[in-house]
């Protein structure tokens, strides 16, 4: 039941994001004096509509998108007499750019608001991947607490790392001659050791070396890559350090800079995902033809909703909200691509016209005519066909071989 509810809620979240994207175009166009003829959520048969002022608002049967019909988006658009002077393609370049970026900005704003809400309510994932020391103290002699299991046993006193001078906030970069980049690598490099070993750390702008006496402790370790294999008890080396928490908590005030820092992290991941889109075709085809579905393959709206349902079923609402925020960042970044019919394609045309007219004016010539979109249609068709085929492949993979994160 929770899975279905999660799927529905995530689909509604996507619909709201698309509706607000189109509203971003509509509001900026209206404020800048352009005529917005229609604003609809969904496609297909009309369910209802109403008119307010000069704009018709409505809802259609298929909640798979939406559109905002601005008079004269291109010179191909037929105009009524009262629309001629207000046609979008006749406006100043900055106005056209503001309107076309209004939807993109709305997606980014939605993502930022969701990240801030997550930071205040439950914290944000720690994006630090280096071996940063979060805590120092004793090294638990066993990994079985009073009630058994894998919890570390109680211990007191100073641990090997603390006795050697390692402090919270230090970044461990080497264990002996072995370079380490993550906390997991630090553990792997330390466990086989005994005796005294040099640990190299970065502290502020300094690189320091500390001889640490490795302590032998009992730990449960996995000795096989088989996911069904059971851990075995082994004596391994430890130094008594813990990593930073996986989730960082914030106050409403401290959440503000944290939100923008985390947004920057997501922006970098989004850019990487966009660059990798072409290379994922083979992975998607493998998934469609019965192979294993990699968790880093693209997903359609259906696939994202299914993942949202999985998070809801498991009660991981933080991941649910974060996924919706990531989707908005991706939609915003994707629409920036300078390809028609994306917003970025219309922005590229406006910038081209402005630069062309500037050069013409320097030569004493009048502004040139609007770009002939008929000449751009072949490229537009290519983008639509390629993009449509990619979306169809992704949707097929989500139906026949969905990603299962939990």
C-alpha positions as MATLAB code, in Angstrom:
seq = 'XXXXXXXXXXXXXXXXXXXXXXXXXXXXXXXXXXXXXXXXXXXXXXXXXXXXXXXXXXXXXXXXXXXXXXXXXXXXXXXXXXXXXXXXXXXXXXXXXXXXXXXXXXXXXXXXXXXXXXXXXXXXXXXXXXXXXXXXXXXXXXXXXXXXXXXXXXXXXXXXXXXXXXXXXXXXXXXXXXXXXXXXXXXXXXXXXXXXXXXXXXXXXXXXXXXXXXXXXXXXXXXXXXXXXXXXXXXXXXXXXXXXXXXXXXXXXXXXXXXXXXXXXXXXXXXXXXXXXXXXXXXXXXXXXXXXXXXXXXXXXXXXXXXXXXXXXXXXXXXXXXXXXXXXXXXXXXXXXXXXXXXXXXXXXXXXXXXXXXXXXXXXXXXXXXXXXXXXXXXXXXXXXXXXXXXXXXXXXXXXXXXXXX';
ca = [
       0.000    0.000    0.000;
       2.805    2.425    0.923;
       4.562    1.577   -2.337;
       1.519    2.602   -4.383;
       1.078    5.730   -2.277;
       4.737    6.613   -2.825;
       4.439    6.139   -6.586;
       1.351    8.355   -6.701;
       2.899   11.044   -4.486;
       6.091   11.116   -6.524;
       4.132   11.325   -9.780;
       2.183   14.236   -8.300;
       5.475   15.841   -7.297;
       6.718   15.557  -10.880;
       3.444   16.989  -12.197;
       3.704   19.910   -9.785;
       7.307   20.511  -10.851;
       6.327   20.594  -14.530;
       3.358   22.848  -13.765;
       5.605   25.278  -11.893;
       8.171   25.140  -14.712;
       5.542   26.278  -17.191;
       4.231   28.793  -14.655;
       7.720   30.291  -14.555;
       7.451   30.988  -18.289;
       3.918   32.317  -17.913;
       4.537   34.668  -14.995;
       7.656   36.221  -16.499;
       5.956   36.652  -19.888;
       2.938   38.326  -18.307;
       5.089   40.632  -16.186;
       7.107   41.693  -19.245;
       4.025   42.569  -21.291;
       3.768   39.513  -23.536;
       0.482   37.736  -24.165;
       0.019   34.273  -22.723;
      -2.806   32.605  -24.591;
      -3.035   29.310  -22.743;
      -1.594   27.576  -19.688;
      -2.414   23.876  -19.384;
      -1.288   21.074  -17.110;
      -1.175   17.703  -18.875;
      -1.828   16.595  -22.429;
      -4.610   14.830  -24.275;
      -8.355   15.420  -23.827;
      -9.321   18.506  -21.863;
     -10.945   17.900  -18.486;
     -11.822   21.497  -17.707;
     -10.674   25.036  -18.427;
     -11.499   28.609  -17.501;
     -10.440   32.037  -18.661;
      -8.996   34.762  -16.506;
      -8.109   37.939  -18.323;
      -6.597   37.088  -21.686;
      -5.259   33.664  -20.614;
      -7.064   30.329  -20.720;
      -6.132   27.964  -17.878;
      -6.922   24.269  -17.950;
      -6.244   20.664  -17.010;
      -5.914   17.761  -19.449;
      -6.315   14.051  -18.920;
      -2.700   12.894  -19.121;
      -0.579   14.392  -16.302;
       2.642   13.861  -18.256;
       3.711   17.453  -18.704;
       2.175   20.770  -19.557;
       2.585   23.779  -21.795;
       2.459   27.559  -21.832;
       1.357   29.130  -25.134;
       3.008   32.541  -25.475;
       2.009   34.564  -28.544;
       4.800   34.783  -31.099;
       7.375   32.471  -29.567;
       8.771   32.260  -33.112;
       8.170   34.187  -36.324;
       6.246   31.157  -37.623;
       3.485   31.739  -35.111;
       0.271   33.176  -36.513;
      -0.663   36.351  -34.660;
      -3.960   38.074  -34.016;
      -4.005   41.849  -34.621;
      -3.742   42.613  -30.895;
      -0.752   40.256  -30.530;
       1.515   41.731  -33.181;
       3.361   44.248  -30.998;
       3.423   41.871  -28.026;
       4.839   38.874  -29.902;
       7.698   37.296  -27.999;
      10.103   37.186  -30.944;
       9.738   40.979  -31.328;
      10.784   41.734  -27.747;
      14.217   42.794  -26.550;
      16.730   40.000  -26.130;
      16.901   40.278  -22.357;
      13.134   39.921  -22.068;
      13.143   36.797  -24.230;
      15.965   35.307  -22.171;
      14.172   36.048  -18.912;
      10.993   34.359  -20.133;
      12.755   31.278  -21.511;
      14.859   30.926  -18.376;
      11.842   31.427  -16.114;
      10.909   27.751  -16.220;
      14.499   26.638  -15.694;
      14.878   28.986  -12.734;
      11.665   27.579  -11.268;
      13.051   24.028  -11.367;
      16.234   25.169   -9.659;
      14.201   27.065   -7.051;
      12.047   24.003   -6.329;
      15.182   21.913   -5.875;
      16.740   24.463   -3.514;
      13.558   24.735   -1.425;
      13.340   20.942   -1.121;
      17.005   20.696   -0.099;
      16.549   23.434    2.516;
      13.434   21.742    3.903;
      15.371   18.475    4.123;
      18.320   20.184    5.848;
      16.088   21.718    8.507;
      13.858   18.702    9.092;
      16.232   15.729    9.012;
      19.660   16.888    7.807;
      21.604   16.421    4.596;
      23.816   13.536    3.463;
      27.483   14.078    4.196;
      29.116   14.503    0.781;
      32.655   14.300    2.139;
      34.335   11.249    0.607;
      37.828   11.710    2.077;
      39.033    9.872    5.182;
      38.127   12.692    7.548;
      38.476   11.858   11.239;
      35.194   12.532   13.006;
      35.984   11.095   16.436;
      39.008    9.743   18.268;
      38.991    7.469   21.303;
      39.492    3.918   22.421;
      39.360    1.033   19.958;
      36.609   -1.408   21.014;
      38.270   -4.777   21.736;
      35.392   -6.715   20.188;
      32.502   -6.079   17.839;
      29.958   -7.746   20.071;
      28.161   -5.555   22.585;
      26.280   -6.707   25.669;
      23.435   -8.003   23.509;
      25.737   -9.581   20.928;
      25.523   -8.790   17.241;
      27.893   -6.509   15.390;
      27.789   -3.443   17.636;
      31.178   -2.420   19.101;
      31.671   -3.324   22.750;
      31.941   -0.619   25.375;
      35.447    0.724   26.008;
      37.136    3.589   27.819;
      40.387    5.466   27.630;
      42.636    6.891   24.949;
      42.973    5.021   21.676;
      46.103    4.569   19.512;
      45.350    7.415   17.093;
      44.488    9.869   19.866;
      47.628    8.923   21.817;
      49.721    9.547   18.693;
      48.260   13.042   18.217;
      45.623   12.554   15.509;
      42.678   14.907   16.030;
      39.074   15.218   14.790;
      39.055   17.076   11.485;
      42.342   15.569   10.300;
      42.258   14.000    6.844;
      44.188   10.730    6.746;
      45.812   10.433    3.309;
      48.263    7.545    3.790;
      48.763    4.467    5.948;
      52.431    3.630    5.755;
      53.215    3.708    2.041;
      49.587    3.098    1.040;
      47.580    6.099   -0.155;
      43.966    6.220    1.034;
      41.227    8.449   -0.344;
      38.136    7.281    1.557;
      37.354    6.136    5.058;
      36.615    2.666    3.712;
      40.092    2.484    2.211;
      41.524    3.632    5.557;
      39.851    0.702    7.323;
      40.985   -1.768    4.657;
      44.569   -0.507    4.834;
      44.666   -0.614    8.647;
      43.094   -3.996    9.402;
      45.982   -6.199    8.094;
      48.591   -4.241   10.082;
      50.309   -4.680   13.445;
      53.085   -2.901   15.288;
      53.744    0.813   14.812;
      52.896    2.378   11.458;
      53.198    5.957   10.178;
      49.867    7.650    9.402;
      50.050   10.733    7.173;
      47.376   13.371    7.734;
      46.483   16.760    6.331;
      45.620   19.347    8.978;
      44.716   22.818    7.720;
      47.576   23.614    5.334;
      50.074   21.185    6.868;
      50.962   17.579    6.103;
      51.918   15.711    9.271;
      53.076   12.172   10.042;
      52.161   10.321   13.250;
      53.587    6.934   14.320;
      50.556    4.973   15.550;
      50.729    1.746   17.554;
      48.199   -0.546   15.896;
      45.868   -2.313   18.355;
      44.655   -5.850   17.645;
      40.879   -6.230   17.999;
      38.095   -8.649   17.048;
      35.932   -7.667   14.088;
      33.418   -9.364   11.804;
      34.683   -9.179    8.245;
      33.479  -10.354    4.852;
      36.011  -12.541    3.047;
      33.916  -13.131   -0.076;
      32.222  -10.989   -2.696;
      29.224  -13.318   -2.573;
      26.271  -11.182   -1.330;
      24.887  -14.246    0.510;
      28.146  -14.941    2.337;
      28.210  -14.587    6.131;
      30.858  -12.482    7.913;
      33.551  -14.282    9.911;
      35.291  -13.238   13.122;
      38.921  -12.191   12.681;
      41.642  -10.409   14.657;
      42.468   -7.188   12.813;
      44.230   -3.900   13.378;
      42.448   -0.763   14.603;
      43.461    2.718   15.750;
      40.284    4.072   17.398;
      38.996    6.638   14.923;
      35.508    7.157   13.581;
      34.354    8.913   10.460;
      32.086   11.922   10.248;
      28.337   11.255   10.571;
      26.584   10.184    7.384;
      23.876   12.795    7.919;
      24.691   16.339    9.014;
      22.073   18.246   10.984;
      21.474   21.995   10.759;
      19.548   24.818   12.356;
      17.279   26.966   10.145;
      20.112   29.515    9.935;
      23.049   27.169    9.337;
      20.932   25.300    6.779;
      21.103   28.267    4.385;
      24.814   27.993    3.424;
      24.614   24.201    3.725;
      21.750   24.169    1.211;
      23.757   26.072   -1.391;
      26.860   23.972   -0.742;
      24.871   20.771   -1.190;
      23.157   22.239   -4.262;
      26.592   22.825   -5.758;
      27.428   19.186   -5.102;
      24.220   18.078   -6.836;
      24.922   20.463   -9.725;
      28.260   18.753  -10.335;
      26.609   15.317  -10.232;
      23.880   16.550  -12.614;
      26.470   17.833  -15.084;
      28.228   14.466  -14.971;
      24.925   12.681  -15.606;
      24.174   14.873  -18.631;
      27.609   14.227  -20.116;
      27.209   10.479  -19.595;
      23.739   10.230  -21.174;
      24.974    9.072  -24.622;
      27.224    6.424  -23.088;
      24.299    4.902  -21.169;
      22.493    3.701  -24.313;
      24.285    0.348  -24.247;
      23.497   -0.125  -20.550;
      19.819    0.602  -21.190;
      19.758   -1.819  -24.119;
      21.342   -4.498  -21.926;
      18.613   -3.925  -19.338;
      15.856   -4.128  -21.976;
      17.223   -7.364  -23.456;
      17.309   -9.159  -20.130;
      20.688   -8.182  -18.711;
      21.353   -6.692  -15.295;
      19.998   -3.155  -14.780;
      22.728   -0.902  -13.441;
      21.603    1.504  -10.720;
      23.269    4.460  -12.474;
      21.305    4.116  -15.728;
      18.861    6.934  -16.581;
      15.227    6.593  -15.551;
      12.011    7.941  -17.018;
       9.217    9.587  -15.061;
       7.801    6.090  -14.523;
      11.121    4.752  -13.250;
      11.642    7.704  -10.918;
       8.134    7.248   -9.517;
       8.818    3.539   -8.905;
      11.999    4.413   -7.010;
      10.021    6.977   -5.038;
       7.552    4.221   -4.186;
      10.402    2.014   -2.952;
      11.635    4.794   -0.663;
       8.106    5.380    0.658;
       7.580    1.670    1.308;
      10.830    1.555    3.294;
       9.951    4.757    5.146;
      13.017    6.589    3.771;
      11.225    9.868    3.099;
      14.476   11.834    3.141;
      15.611    9.957    0.032;
      12.142   10.479   -1.482;
      12.455   14.267   -1.121;
      16.087   14.264   -2.250;
      15.196   12.301   -5.407;
      12.501   14.844   -6.275;
      14.999   17.669   -5.740;
      17.559   15.935   -7.965;
      14.926   15.475  -10.656;
      14.198   19.205  -10.649;
      17.882   20.055  -10.924;
      18.191   17.623  -13.824;
      15.135   19.050  -15.617;
      16.496   22.563  -15.211;
      19.961   21.627  -16.464;
      18.580   19.537  -19.338;
      16.452   22.444  -20.552;
      19.592   24.602  -20.695;
      20.969   22.511  -23.551;
      21.092   24.698  -26.707;
      18.846   22.377  -28.702;
      15.396   23.052  -30.070;
      12.682   22.579  -28.896;
      14.264   22.910  -25.420;
      14.292   26.278  -23.659;
      18.033   26.456  -24.199;
      17.508   26.212  -27.964;
      15.202   29.257  -27.971;
      17.703   31.111  -25.763;
      20.509   30.258  -28.195;
      18.453   31.691  -31.089;
      17.808   34.923  -29.165;
      21.495   35.318  -28.330;
      22.493   34.597  -31.928;
      20.087   37.254  -33.230;
      21.450   39.808  -30.763;
      25.081   39.134  -31.687;
      24.261   39.154  -35.420;
      22.428   42.478  -35.121;
      25.293   43.956  -33.110;
      27.742   43.055  -35.884;
      25.352   44.436  -38.512;
      24.960   47.682  -36.584;
      28.753   48.077  -36.414;
      28.759   47.874  -40.211;
      26.055   50.496  -40.438;
      23.311   48.005  -41.338;
      19.855   47.654  -39.844;
      18.854   44.695  -37.707;
      18.381   41.481  -39.632;
      15.117   39.521  -39.816;
      14.183   36.928  -37.176;
      15.882   33.568  -37.533;
      14.052   31.393  -40.023;
      12.896   28.453  -37.909;
      12.033   26.559  -41.087;
      15.756   26.214  -41.734;
      16.206   24.904  -38.205;
      13.452   22.320  -38.517;
      15.745   19.506  -39.763;
      17.963   19.882  -36.696;
      14.885   20.133  -34.502;
      13.475   16.935  -35.988;
      16.767   15.163  -35.364;
      16.780   16.298  -31.732;
      13.140   15.263  -31.286;
      13.637   11.840  -32.887;
      16.857   11.070  -31.016;
      15.464   12.384  -27.745;
      12.183   10.531  -28.248;
      13.972    7.267  -29.000;
      16.126    7.696  -25.886;
      13.050    8.365  -23.747;
      11.270    5.337  -25.230;
      14.289    3.121  -24.519;
      14.451    4.418  -20.942;
      10.715    3.916  -20.420;
      10.925    0.374  -21.785;
      13.784   -0.434  -19.427;
      11.785    0.967  -16.499;
       8.834   -1.264  -17.386;
      10.581   -4.560  -18.176;
      13.570   -4.232  -15.841;
      13.064   -1.467  -13.247;
      15.815   -0.333  -10.917;
      15.500   -1.918   -7.476;
      17.391    0.034   -4.835;
      15.922   -1.708   -1.787;
];
